[in-house]
Amino acid sequence: HEICEMHGIDIGPSSSGAAVSAIRSSTWEEPLYGEGPCSGFDHVLLVGKGAETAKPIDHVEMRMLNQYWDDDEIFPESRLASCIDLTKDMDGMTVYVPDRIVDDIP
């Protein structure tokens, strides 16, 4: 399904069999309601120590950034906070949170 989206081929809704939950600790199992980001509102910029240890941005995350933000607001350091798993290697990393998108004006 994602490959078709990358190439602009509309095949309608489909299920890719993604995981339904993720084990985060011995006491926490997080339900996953879909696959990948569902919006681009949580745009952040990752810089400094540990930023390079984040998993590389994928096309779904990039698509959400492009749908919600203008080209001049997206940088090489741009990521969606919901796509970043924090690790001990990121201790000391700086996270910039841009001004929010004006979404309350029709």
PDB file of C-alpha atoms in Angstrom:
ATOM      1  CA  HIS A   1       0.000   0.000   0.000  1.00  0.00           C
ATOM      2  CA  GLU A   2       2.786   2.463   0.926  1.00  0.00           C
ATOM      3  CA  ILE A   3       4.643   1.780  -2.330  1.00  0.00           C
ATOM      4  CA  CYS A   4       1.487   2.598  -4.310  1.00  0.00           C
ATOM      5  CA  GLU A   5       1.085   5.836  -2.346  1.00  0.00           C
ATOM      6  CA  MET A   6       4.731   6.742  -3.032  1.00  0.00           C
ATOM      7  CA  HIS A   7       4.066   6.403  -6.758  1.00  0.00           C
ATOM      8  CA  GLY A   8       0.677   8.132  -6.721  1.00  0.00           C
ATOM      9  CA  ILE A   9      -1.326   4.972  -7.375  1.00  0.00           C
ATOM     10  CA  ASP A  10      -4.665   4.957  -5.544  1.00  0.00           C
ATOM     11  CA  ILE A  11      -5.709   1.425  -4.615  1.00  0.00           C
ATOM     12  CA  GLY A  12      -8.172   2.483  -1.931  1.00  0.00           C
ATOM     13  CA  PRO A  13      -8.045   1.425   1.708  1.00  0.00           C
ATOM     14  CA  SER A  14      -6.084  -1.664   2.627  1.00  0.00           C
ATOM     15  CA  SER A  15      -4.558  -3.324   5.631  1.00  0.00           C
ATOM     16  CA  SER A  16      -0.867  -4.063   5.767  1.00  0.00           C
ATOM     17  CA  GLY A  17      -1.034  -6.262   8.845  1.00  0.00           C
ATOM     18  CA  ALA A  18       0.890  -3.870  11.086  1.00  0.00           C
ATOM     19  CA  ALA A  19       1.414  -4.661  14.742  1.00  0.00           C
ATOM     20  CA  VAL A  20      -1.579  -3.931  16.959  1.00  0.00           C
ATOM     21  CA  SER A  21       0.506  -3.169  20.057  1.00  0.00           C
ATOM     22  CA  ALA A  22       4.073  -2.539  21.200  1.00  0.00           C
ATOM     23  CA  ILE A  23       5.669  -3.781  24.429  1.00  0.00           C
ATOM     24  CA  ARG A  24       7.277  -0.685  26.007  1.00  0.00           C
ATOM     25  CA  SER A  25       8.202  -2.227  29.382  1.00  0.00           C
ATOM     26  CA  SER A  26       7.312  -5.194  31.564  1.00  0.00           C
ATOM     27  CA  THR A  27       4.189  -3.342  32.725  1.00  0.00           C
ATOM     28  CA  TRP A  28       3.219  -1.273  29.682  1.00  0.00           C
ATOM     29  CA  GLU A  29       1.827  -2.529  26.407  1.00  0.00           C
ATOM     30  CA  GLU A  30       0.922   0.396  24.136  1.00  0.00           C
ATOM     31  CA  PRO A  31      -1.966  -0.082  21.720  1.00  0.00           C
ATOM     32  CA  LEU A  32      -1.075   1.058  18.197  1.00  0.00           C
ATOM     33  CA  TYR A  33      -4.055   2.488  16.371  1.00  0.00           C
ATOM     34  CA  GLY A  34      -2.797   2.335  12.819  1.00  0.00           C
ATOM     35  CA  GLU A  35       0.630   2.515  11.281  1.00  0.00           C
ATOM     36  CA  GLY A  36       2.877   5.533  11.243  1.00  0.00           C
ATOM     37  CA  PRO A  37       1.997   9.142  11.929  1.00  0.00           C
ATOM     38  CA  CYS A  38      -1.573  10.323  11.442  1.00  0.00           C
ATOM     39  CA  SER A  39      -0.870  14.064  11.423  1.00  0.00           C
ATOM     40  CA  GLY A  40       1.981  16.532  11.167  1.00  0.00           C
ATOM     41  CA  PHE A  41       1.087  18.734  14.123  1.00  0.00           C
ATOM     42  CA  ASP A  42       3.934  17.400  16.286  1.00  0.00           C
ATOM     43  CA  HIS A  43       6.778  18.874  14.197  1.00  0.00           C
ATOM     44  CA  VAL A  44      10.070  19.262  16.094  1.00  0.00           C
ATOM     45  CA  LEU A  45      13.707  19.911  15.177  1.00  0.00           C
ATOM     46  CA  LEU A  46      16.305  17.526  16.637  1.00  0.00           C
ATOM     47  CA  VAL A  47      19.847  18.856  17.061  1.00  0.00           C
ATOM     48  CA  GLY A  48      22.902  18.135  19.154  1.00  0.00           C
ATOM     49  CA  LYS A  49      24.076  15.073  21.030  1.00  0.00           C
ATOM     50  CA  GLY A  50      22.171  11.949  20.067  1.00  0.00           C
ATOM     51  CA  ALA A  51      20.051  13.465  17.296  1.00  0.00           C
ATOM     52  CA  GLU A  52      21.830  11.296  14.749  1.00  0.00           C
ATOM     53  CA  THR A  53      20.792   8.137  16.632  1.00  0.00           C
ATOM     54  CA  ALA A  54      17.098   8.612  15.757  1.00  0.00           C
ATOM     55  CA  LYS A  55      15.881   6.179  13.124  1.00  0.00           C
ATOM     56  CA  PRO A  56      15.958   7.740   9.653  1.00  0.00           C
ATOM     57  CA  ILE A  57      12.876   9.613   8.486  1.00  0.00           C
ATOM     58  CA  ASP A  58      10.641   7.504   6.240  1.00  0.00           C
ATOM     59  CA  HIS A  59       8.381   8.598   3.398  1.00  0.00           C
ATOM     60  CA  VAL A  60       5.201   8.456   5.529  1.00  0.00           C
ATOM     61  CA  GLU A  61       6.669  10.835   8.119  1.00  0.00           C
ATOM     62  CA  MET A  62       7.952  13.125   5.364  1.00  0.00           C
ATOM     63  CA  ARG A  63       4.535  13.111   3.689  1.00  0.00           C
ATOM     64  CA  MET A  64       2.897  14.233   6.962  1.00  0.00           C
ATOM     65  CA  LEU A  65       5.437  17.041   7.358  1.00  0.00           C
ATOM     66  CA  ASN A  66       4.811  18.178   3.781  1.00  0.00           C
ATOM     67  CA  GLN A  67       1.033  18.065   4.214  1.00  0.00           C
ATOM     68  CA  TYR A  68       1.010  20.211   7.343  1.00  0.00           C
ATOM     69  CA  TRP A  69       4.007  22.545   6.982  1.00  0.00           C
ATOM     70  CA  ASP A  70       5.277  24.900   4.274  1.00  0.00           C
ATOM     71  CA  ASP A  71       8.574  24.139   2.516  1.00  0.00           C
ATOM     72  CA  ASP A  72      10.333  27.017   4.300  1.00  0.00           C
ATOM     73  CA  GLU A  73       9.321  25.522   7.684  1.00  0.00           C
ATOM     74  CA  ILE A  74      10.830  22.076   7.044  1.00  0.00           C
ATOM     75  CA  PHE A  75      14.545  21.557   7.683  1.00  0.00           C
ATOM     76  CA  PRO A  76      16.946  18.585   7.515  1.00  0.00           C
ATOM     77  CA  GLU A  77      16.530  18.298  11.303  1.00  0.00           C
ATOM     78  CA  SER A  78      12.698  18.228  11.049  1.00  0.00           C
ATOM     79  CA  ARG A  79      10.931  15.217  12.517  1.00  0.00           C
ATOM     80  CA  LEU A  80       7.571  14.317  14.002  1.00  0.00           C
ATOM     81  CA  ALA A  81       7.821  13.847  17.755  1.00  0.00           C
ATOM     82  CA  SER A  82       5.493  10.843  17.600  1.00  0.00           C
ATOM     83  CA  CYS A  83       8.020   9.036  15.367  1.00  0.00           C
ATOM     84  CA  ILE A  84      11.001   9.432  17.687  1.00  0.00           C
ATOM     85  CA  ASP A  85      11.783   6.737  20.241  1.00  0.00           C
ATOM     86  CA  LEU A  86      13.888   8.353  22.954  1.00  0.00           C
ATOM     87  CA  THR A  87      17.014   6.496  24.055  1.00  0.00           C
ATOM     88  CA  LYS A  88      19.761   7.059  26.617  1.00  0.00           C
ATOM     89  CA  ASP A  89      22.053   8.059  23.721  1.00  0.00           C
ATOM     90  CA  MET A  90      19.851  11.139  23.229  1.00  0.00           C
ATOM     91  CA  ASP A  91      20.548  12.502  26.717  1.00  0.00           C
ATOM     92  CA  GLY A  92      21.598  16.119  26.119  1.00  0.00           C
ATOM     93  CA  MET A  93      19.878  16.430  22.735  1.00  0.00           C
ATOM     94  CA  THR A  94      18.137  19.741  22.025  1.00  0.00           C
ATOM     95  CA  VAL A  95      14.578  19.634  20.704  1.00  0.00           C
ATOM     96  CA  TYR A  96      13.137  22.805  19.181  1.00  0.00           C
ATOM     97  CA  VAL A  97       9.361  23.076  18.964  1.00  0.00           C
ATOM     98  CA  PRO A  98       8.302  25.483  16.179  1.00  0.00           C
ATOM     99  CA  ASP A  99       5.318  27.796  16.570  1.00  0.00           C
ATOM    100  CA  ARG A 100       2.143  25.819  16.200  1.00  0.00           C
ATOM    101  CA  ILE A 101       0.064  25.642  13.058  1.00  0.00           C
ATOM    102  CA  VAL A 102      -2.893  27.994  13.157  1.00  0.00           C
ATOM    103  CA  ASP A 103      -5.693  25.455  13.026  1.00  0.00           C
ATOM    104  CA  ASP A 104      -8.498  27.303  14.804  1.00  0.00           C
ATOM    105  CA  ILE A 105      -9.338  29.710  11.988  1.00  0.00           C
ATOM    106  CA  PRO A 106     -11.755  28.317   9.372  1.00  0.00           C
TER     107      PRO A 106
END
